[in-house]
mmCIF file of C-alpha atoms in Angstrom:
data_model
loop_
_atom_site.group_PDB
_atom_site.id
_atom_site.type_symbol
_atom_site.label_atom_id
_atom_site.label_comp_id
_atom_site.label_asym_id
_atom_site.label_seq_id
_atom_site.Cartn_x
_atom_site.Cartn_y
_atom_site.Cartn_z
ATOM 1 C CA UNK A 851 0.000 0.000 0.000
ATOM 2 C CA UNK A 852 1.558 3.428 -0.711
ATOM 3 C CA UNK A 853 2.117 5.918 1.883
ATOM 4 C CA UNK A 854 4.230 8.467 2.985
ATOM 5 C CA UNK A 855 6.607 6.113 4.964
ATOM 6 C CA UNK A 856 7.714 4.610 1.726
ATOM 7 C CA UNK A 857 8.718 7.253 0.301
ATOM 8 C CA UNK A 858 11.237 8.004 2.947
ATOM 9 C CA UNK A 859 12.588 4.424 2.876
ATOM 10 C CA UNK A 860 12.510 4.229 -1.051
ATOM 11 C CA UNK A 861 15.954 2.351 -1.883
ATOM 12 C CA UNK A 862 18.079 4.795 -4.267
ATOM 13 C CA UNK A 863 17.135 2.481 -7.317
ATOM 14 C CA UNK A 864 13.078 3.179 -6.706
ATOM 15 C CA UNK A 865 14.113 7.115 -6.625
ATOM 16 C CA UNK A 866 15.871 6.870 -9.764
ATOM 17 C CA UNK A 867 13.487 4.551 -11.409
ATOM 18 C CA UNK A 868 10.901 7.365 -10.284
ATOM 19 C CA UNK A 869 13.087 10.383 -11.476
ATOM 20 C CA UNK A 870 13.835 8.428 -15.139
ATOM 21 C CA UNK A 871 10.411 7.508 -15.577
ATOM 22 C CA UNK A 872 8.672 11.135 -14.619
ATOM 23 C CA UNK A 873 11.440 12.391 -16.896
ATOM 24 C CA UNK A 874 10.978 10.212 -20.344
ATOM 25 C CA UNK A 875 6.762 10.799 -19.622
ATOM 26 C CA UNK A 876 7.242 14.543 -19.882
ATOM 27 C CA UNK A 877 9.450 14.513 -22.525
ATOM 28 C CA UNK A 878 6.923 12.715 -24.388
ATOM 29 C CA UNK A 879 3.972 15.121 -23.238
ATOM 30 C CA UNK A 880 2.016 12.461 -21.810
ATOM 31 C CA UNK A 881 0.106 12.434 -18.491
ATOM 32 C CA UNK A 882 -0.481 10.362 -16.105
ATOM 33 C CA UNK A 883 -3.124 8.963 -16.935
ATOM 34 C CA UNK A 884 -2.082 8.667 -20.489
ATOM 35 C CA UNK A 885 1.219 6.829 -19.585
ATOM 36 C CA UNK A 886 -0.885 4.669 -17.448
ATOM 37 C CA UNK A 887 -2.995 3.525 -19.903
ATOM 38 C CA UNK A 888 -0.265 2.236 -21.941
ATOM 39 C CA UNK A 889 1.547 0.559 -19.102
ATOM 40 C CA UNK A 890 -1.759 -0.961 -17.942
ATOM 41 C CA UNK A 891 -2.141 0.925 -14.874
ATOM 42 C CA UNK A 892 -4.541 3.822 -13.320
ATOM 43 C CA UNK A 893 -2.799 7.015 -12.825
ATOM 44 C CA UNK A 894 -2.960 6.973 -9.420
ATOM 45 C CA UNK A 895 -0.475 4.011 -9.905
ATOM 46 C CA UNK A 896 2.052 5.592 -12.282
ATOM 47 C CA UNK A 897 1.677 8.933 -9.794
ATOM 48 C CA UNK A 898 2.235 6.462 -6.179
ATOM 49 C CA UNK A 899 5.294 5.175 -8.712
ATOM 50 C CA UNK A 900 7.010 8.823 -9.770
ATOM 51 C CA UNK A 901 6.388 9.770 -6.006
ATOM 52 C CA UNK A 902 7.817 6.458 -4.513
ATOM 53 C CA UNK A 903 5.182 6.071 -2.256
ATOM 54 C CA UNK A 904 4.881 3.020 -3.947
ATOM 55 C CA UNK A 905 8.143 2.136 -5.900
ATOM 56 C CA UNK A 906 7.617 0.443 -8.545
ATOM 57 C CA UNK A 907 7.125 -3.590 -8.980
ATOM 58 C CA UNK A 908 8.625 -6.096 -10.949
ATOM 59 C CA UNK A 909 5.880 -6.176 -13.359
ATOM 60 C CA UNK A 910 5.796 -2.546 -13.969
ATOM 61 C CA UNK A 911 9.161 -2.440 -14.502
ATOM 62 C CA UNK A 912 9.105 -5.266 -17.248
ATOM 63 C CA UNK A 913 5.990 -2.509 -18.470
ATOM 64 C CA UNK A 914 7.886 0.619 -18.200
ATOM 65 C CA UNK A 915 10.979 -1.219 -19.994
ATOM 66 C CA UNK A 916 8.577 -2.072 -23.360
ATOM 67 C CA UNK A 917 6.766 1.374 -22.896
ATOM 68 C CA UNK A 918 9.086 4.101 -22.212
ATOM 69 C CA UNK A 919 12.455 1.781 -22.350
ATOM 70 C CA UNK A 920 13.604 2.566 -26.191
ATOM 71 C CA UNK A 921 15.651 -0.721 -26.069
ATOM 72 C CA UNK A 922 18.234 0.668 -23.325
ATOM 73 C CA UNK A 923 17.250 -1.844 -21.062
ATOM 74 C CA UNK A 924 17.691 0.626 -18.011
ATOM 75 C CA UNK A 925 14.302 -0.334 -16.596
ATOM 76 C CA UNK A 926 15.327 -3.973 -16.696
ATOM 77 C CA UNK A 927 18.674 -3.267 -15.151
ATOM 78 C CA UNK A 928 17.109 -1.373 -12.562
ATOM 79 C CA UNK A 929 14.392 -4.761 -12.029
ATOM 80 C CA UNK A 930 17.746 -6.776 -10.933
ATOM 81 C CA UNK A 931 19.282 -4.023 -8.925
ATOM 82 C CA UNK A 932 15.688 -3.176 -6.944
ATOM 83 C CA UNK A 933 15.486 -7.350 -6.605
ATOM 84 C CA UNK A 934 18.755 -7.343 -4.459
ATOM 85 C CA UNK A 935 17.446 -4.604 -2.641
ATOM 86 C CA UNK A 936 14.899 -6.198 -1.187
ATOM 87 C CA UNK A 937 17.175 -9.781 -0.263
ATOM 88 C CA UNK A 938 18.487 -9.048 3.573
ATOM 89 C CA UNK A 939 21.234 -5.998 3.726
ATOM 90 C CA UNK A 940 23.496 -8.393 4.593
ATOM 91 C CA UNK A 941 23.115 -10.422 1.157
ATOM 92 C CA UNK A 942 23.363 -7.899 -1.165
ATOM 93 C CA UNK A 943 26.329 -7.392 -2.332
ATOM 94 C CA UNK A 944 27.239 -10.989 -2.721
ATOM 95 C CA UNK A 945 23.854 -11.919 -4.416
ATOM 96 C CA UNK A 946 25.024 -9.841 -7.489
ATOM 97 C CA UNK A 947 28.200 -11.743 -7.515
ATOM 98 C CA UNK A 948 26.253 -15.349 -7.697
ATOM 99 C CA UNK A 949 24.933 -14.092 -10.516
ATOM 100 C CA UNK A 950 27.580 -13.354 -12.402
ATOM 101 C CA UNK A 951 29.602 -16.229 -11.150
ATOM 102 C CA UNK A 952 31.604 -18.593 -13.470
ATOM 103 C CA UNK A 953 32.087 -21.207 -10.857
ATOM 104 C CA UNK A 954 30.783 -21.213 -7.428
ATOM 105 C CA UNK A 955 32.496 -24.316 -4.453
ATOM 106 C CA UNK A 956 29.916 -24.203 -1.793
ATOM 107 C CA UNK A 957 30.095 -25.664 1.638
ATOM 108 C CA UNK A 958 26.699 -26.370 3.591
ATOM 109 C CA UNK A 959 26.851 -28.042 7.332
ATOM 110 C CA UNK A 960 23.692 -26.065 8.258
ATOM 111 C CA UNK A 961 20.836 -26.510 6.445
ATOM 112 C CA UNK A 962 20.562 -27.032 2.236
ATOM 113 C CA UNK A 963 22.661 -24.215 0.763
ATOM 114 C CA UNK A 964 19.890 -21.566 -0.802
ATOM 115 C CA UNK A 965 20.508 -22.422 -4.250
ATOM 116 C CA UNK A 966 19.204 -26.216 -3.645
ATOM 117 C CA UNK A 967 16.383 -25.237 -1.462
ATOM 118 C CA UNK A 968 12.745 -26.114 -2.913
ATOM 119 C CA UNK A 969 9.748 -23.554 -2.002
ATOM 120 C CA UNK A 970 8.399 -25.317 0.391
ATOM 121 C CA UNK A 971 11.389 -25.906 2.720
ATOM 122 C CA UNK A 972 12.739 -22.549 2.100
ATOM 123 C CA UNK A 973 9.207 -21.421 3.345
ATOM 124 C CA UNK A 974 9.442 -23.586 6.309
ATOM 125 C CA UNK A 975 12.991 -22.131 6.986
ATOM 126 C CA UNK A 976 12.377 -18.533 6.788
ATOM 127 C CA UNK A 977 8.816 -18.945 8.737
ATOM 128 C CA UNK A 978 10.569 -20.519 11.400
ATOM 129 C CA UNK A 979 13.819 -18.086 11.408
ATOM 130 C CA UNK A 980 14.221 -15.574 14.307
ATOM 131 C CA UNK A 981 13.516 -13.544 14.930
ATOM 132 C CA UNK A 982 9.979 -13.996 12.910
ATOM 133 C CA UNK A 983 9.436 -11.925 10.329
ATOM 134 C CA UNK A 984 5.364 -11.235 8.639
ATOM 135 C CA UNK A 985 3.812 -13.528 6.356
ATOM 136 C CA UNK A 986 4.138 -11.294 3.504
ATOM 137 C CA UNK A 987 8.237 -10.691 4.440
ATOM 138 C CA UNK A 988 8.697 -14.601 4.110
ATOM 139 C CA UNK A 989 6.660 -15.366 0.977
ATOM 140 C CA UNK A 990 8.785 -11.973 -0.513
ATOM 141 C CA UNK A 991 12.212 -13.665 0.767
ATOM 142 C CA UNK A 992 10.925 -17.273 -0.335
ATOM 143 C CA UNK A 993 10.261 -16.035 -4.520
ATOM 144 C CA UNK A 994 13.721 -14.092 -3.936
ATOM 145 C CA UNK A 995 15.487 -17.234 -3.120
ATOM 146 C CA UNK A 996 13.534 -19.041 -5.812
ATOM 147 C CA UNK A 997 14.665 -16.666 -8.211
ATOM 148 C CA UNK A 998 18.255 -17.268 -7.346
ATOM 149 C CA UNK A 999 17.867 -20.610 -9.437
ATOM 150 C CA UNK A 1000 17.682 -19.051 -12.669
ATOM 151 C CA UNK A 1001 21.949 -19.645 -12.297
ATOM 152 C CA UNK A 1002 21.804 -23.086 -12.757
ATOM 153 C CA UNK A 1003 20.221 -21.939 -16.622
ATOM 154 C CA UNK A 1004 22.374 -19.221 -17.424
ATOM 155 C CA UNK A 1005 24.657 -18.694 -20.471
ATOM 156 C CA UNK A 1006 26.900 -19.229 -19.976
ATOM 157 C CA UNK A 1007 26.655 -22.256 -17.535
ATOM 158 C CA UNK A 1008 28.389 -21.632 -14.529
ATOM 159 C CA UNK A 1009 30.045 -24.433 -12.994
ATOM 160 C CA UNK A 1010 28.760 -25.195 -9.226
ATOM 161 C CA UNK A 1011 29.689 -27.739 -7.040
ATOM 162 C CA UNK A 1012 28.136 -27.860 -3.328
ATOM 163 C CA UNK A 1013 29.008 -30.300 -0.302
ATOM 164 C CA UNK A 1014 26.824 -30.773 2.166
ATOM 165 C CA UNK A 1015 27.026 -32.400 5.524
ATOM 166 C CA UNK A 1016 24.816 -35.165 6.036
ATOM 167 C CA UNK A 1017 23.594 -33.708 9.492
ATOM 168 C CA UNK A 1018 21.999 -31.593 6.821
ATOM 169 C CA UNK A 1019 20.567 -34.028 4.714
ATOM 170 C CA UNK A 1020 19.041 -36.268 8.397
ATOM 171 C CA UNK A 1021 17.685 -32.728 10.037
ATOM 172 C CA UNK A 1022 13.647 -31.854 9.064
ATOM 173 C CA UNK A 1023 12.752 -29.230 8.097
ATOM 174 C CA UNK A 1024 8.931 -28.724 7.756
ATOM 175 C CA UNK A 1025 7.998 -32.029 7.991
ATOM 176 C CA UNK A 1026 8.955 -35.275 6.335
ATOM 177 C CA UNK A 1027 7.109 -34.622 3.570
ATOM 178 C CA UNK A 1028 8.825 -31.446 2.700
ATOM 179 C CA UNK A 1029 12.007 -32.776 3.604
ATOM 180 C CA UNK A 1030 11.780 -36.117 1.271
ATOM 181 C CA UNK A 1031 11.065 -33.497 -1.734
ATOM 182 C CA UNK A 1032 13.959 -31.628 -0.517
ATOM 183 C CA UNK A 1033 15.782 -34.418 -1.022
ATOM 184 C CA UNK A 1034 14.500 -35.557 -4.516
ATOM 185 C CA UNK A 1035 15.123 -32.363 -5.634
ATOM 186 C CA UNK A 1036 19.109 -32.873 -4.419
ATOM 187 C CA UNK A 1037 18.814 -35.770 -6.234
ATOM 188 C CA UNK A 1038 17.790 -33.867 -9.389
ATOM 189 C CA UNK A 1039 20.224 -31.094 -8.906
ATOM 190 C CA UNK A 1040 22.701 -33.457 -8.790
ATOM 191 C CA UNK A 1041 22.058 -34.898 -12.664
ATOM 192 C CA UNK A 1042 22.503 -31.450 -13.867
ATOM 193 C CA UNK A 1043 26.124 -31.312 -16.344
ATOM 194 C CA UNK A 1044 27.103 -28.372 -14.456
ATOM 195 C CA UNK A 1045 26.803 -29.346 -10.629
ATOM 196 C CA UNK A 1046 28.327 -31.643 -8.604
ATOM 197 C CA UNK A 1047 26.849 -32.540 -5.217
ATOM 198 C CA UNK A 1048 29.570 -34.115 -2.908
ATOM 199 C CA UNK A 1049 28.086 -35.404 1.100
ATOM 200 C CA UNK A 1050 30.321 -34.885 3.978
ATOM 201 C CA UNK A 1051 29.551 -37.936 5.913
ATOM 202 C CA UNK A 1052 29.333 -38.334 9.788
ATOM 203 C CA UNK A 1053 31.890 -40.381 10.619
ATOM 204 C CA UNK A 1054 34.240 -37.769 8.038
ATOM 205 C CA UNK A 1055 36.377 -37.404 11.834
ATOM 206 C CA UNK A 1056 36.442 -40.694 13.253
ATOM 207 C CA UNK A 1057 40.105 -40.808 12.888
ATOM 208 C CA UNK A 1058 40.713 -37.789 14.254
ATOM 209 C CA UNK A 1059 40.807 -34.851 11.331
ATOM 210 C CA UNK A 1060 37.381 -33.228 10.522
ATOM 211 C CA UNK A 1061 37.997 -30.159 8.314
ATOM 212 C CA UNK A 1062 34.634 -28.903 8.215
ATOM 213 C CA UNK A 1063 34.358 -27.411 11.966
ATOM 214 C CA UNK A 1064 35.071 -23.808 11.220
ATOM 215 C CA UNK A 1065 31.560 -23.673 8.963
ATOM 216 C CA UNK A 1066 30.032 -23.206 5.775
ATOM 217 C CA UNK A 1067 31.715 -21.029 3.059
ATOM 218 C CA UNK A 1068 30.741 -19.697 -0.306
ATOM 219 C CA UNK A 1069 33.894 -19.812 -2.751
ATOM 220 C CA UNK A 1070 33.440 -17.978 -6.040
ATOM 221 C CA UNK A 1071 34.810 -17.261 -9.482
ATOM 222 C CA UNK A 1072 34.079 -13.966 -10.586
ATOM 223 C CA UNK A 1073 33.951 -13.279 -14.749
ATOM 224 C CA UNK A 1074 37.237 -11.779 -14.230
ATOM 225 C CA UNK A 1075 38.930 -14.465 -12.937
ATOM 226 C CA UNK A 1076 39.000 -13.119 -9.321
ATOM 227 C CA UNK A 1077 38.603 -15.533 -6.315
ATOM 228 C CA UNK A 1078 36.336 -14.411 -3.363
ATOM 229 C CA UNK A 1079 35.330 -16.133 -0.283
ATOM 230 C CA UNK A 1080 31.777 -14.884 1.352
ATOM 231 C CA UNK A 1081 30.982 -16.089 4.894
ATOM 232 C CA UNK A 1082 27.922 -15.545 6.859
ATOM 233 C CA UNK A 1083 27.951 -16.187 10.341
ATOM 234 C CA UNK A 1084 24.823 -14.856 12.624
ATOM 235 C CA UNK A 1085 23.118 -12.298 10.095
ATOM 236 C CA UNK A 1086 26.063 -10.948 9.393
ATOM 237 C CA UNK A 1087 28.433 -11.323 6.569
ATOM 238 C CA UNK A 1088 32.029 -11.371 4.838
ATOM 239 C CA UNK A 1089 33.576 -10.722 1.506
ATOM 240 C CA UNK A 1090 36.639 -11.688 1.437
ATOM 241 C CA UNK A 1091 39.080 -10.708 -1.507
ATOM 242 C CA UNK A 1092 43.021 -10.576 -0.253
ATOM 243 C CA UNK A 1093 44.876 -13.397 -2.318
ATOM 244 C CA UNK A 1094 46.486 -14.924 0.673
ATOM 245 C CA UNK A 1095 42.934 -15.170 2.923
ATOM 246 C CA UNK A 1096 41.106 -16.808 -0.358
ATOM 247 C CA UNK A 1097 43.710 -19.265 -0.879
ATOM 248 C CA UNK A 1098 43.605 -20.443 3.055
ATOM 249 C CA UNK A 1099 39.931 -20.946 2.653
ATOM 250 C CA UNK A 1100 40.266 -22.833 -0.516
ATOM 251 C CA UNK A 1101 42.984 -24.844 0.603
ATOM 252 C CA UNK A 1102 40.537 -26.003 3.480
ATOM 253 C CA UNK A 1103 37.531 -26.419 1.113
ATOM 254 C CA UNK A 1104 39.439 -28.806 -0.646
ATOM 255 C CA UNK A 1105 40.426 -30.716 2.434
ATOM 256 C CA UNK A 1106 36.468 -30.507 2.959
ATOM 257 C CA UNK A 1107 36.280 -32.582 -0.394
ATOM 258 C CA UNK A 1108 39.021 -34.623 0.311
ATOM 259 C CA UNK A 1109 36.620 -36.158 3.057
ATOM 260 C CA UNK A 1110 33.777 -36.317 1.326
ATOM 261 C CA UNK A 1111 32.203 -38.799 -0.776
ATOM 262 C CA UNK A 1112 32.346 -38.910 -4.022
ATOM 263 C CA UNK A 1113 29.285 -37.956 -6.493
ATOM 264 C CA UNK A 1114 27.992 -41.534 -7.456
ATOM 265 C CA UNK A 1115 27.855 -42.510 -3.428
ATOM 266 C CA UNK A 1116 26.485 -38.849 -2.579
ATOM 267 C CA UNK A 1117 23.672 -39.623 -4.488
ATOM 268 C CA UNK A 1118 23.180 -42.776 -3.190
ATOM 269 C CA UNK A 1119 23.293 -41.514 0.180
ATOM 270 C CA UNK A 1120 20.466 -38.733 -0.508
ATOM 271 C CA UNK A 1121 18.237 -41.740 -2.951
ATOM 272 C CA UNK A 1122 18.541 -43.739 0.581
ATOM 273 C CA UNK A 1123 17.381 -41.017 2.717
ATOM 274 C CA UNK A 1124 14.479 -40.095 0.313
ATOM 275 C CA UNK A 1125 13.044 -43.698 0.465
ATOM 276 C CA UNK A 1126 13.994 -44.463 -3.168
ATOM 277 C CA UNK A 1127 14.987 -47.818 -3.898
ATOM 278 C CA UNK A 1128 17.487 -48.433 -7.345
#
């Protein structure tokens, strides 16, 4: 609903969406209403949008792109930037390098790293997070993370390769329903060319070394060939770029993997869990 407190929280990407917009409508001598009409909306909508007291949405942005855009695609740029906006502060900037990721090595000892999550257990995950957040907050945060998928697609593919602990893989979350389809969908992640899904088991430390005790870690590729580690312990978070830091924390990512299983008895693992018989 607009009102007045929005527009002194818009993000700086809704006030320049408003400012561009208000802009290319007077330049074309159109109110309103008239610019309304052609995006599909009532004036009031396309004023609430120029005034930020309701910033615009995803869908008028995809409308404001094919009406007013004139192929520069800044209304679409400014979809993905207002789309990280609203992921937690502490995600931000590390959300935009996912997406742009050439390869991503992801440890998860947790819960299922985001990227694998289905709907439903990422619902049953953020419902239950503290502390609790509305119903509209989750179902927002739960299409956000959703969206996040569209990496496995891309072009081009990035390579991704994810362990997870198998304390992971045994915990419920939801219920057992939700957590079998969790698991089915590992199993289908797993298939895709570009991922490989690696389980740390639970005895990985019965003779002594366990490398995985310092937590989960997010190592990535950037398109420019720069390494980065991103850590996120207690809501808050860590990019780390300095050479010497990123190669510690991929040295001990690869000890991770040296303990792991390998892909064919990962799978077999997670088919097990699931109930699914070869």
């Amino acid at each position: 609903m607009a009102s007045a407190e929005n527009k002194e929280s818009a993000s700086p990407t809704a006030q320049m969406v408003a400012e561009v917009a208000r802009t290319m409508r007077i330049q074309r001598g159109w109110t309103q209403e008239q610019e309304g009409q052609e995006l599909g909306y009532s004036a009031a909508a396309v004023s609430a949008m120029e005034t930020c007291a309701q910033p615009a949405s995803d869908a008028m942005l995809v409308e404001l792109e094919r009406v007013l855009g004139n192929g520069t695609g800044i209304f679409l740029t400014a979809r993905r930037y207002m789309r990280m906006e609203r992921l937690p502060q502490q995600f931000q900037d590390y959300a935009l390098l996912e997406q742009d990721a050439i390869s991503l090595q992801l440890f998860a000892m947790n819960v299922v790293h985001g990227l694998f999550q289905t709907e439903a257990y990422a619902r049953a995950l953020i419902g239950g997070s503290f502390p609790p957040l509305s119903d509209e907050r989750v179902e927002e945060l739960v299409q956000l993370r959703m969206e996040r998928t569209a990496l496995f697609d891309r072009d081009p593919l990035p390579m991704i390769e994810v362990i997870i602990d198998e304390a992971v893989l045994r915990r419920v979350i939801g219920s057992k329903e939700i957590m079998r389809e969790q698991l089915l969908h590992l199993v289908e992640c797993a298939r895709r060319r570009n991922v490989t899904l690696l389980v740390l088991p639970l005895d990985a430390g019965k003779y002594g070394e366990y490398a995985g005790e310092r937590g989960e870690m997010n190592l990535l590729e950037t398109p420019a060939h720069e390494h980065l580690v991103y850590l996120e312990p207690q809501d808050e978070s860590l990019l780390i770029s300095d050479p010497a830091k990123v190669s510690t924390y991929a040295q001990r990512y690869a000890k991770i993997r040296s303990q792991a299983l390998g892909p064919r008895e990962s799978l077999d693992l997670i088919m097990r869990l699931a109930g699914v018989k070869e």
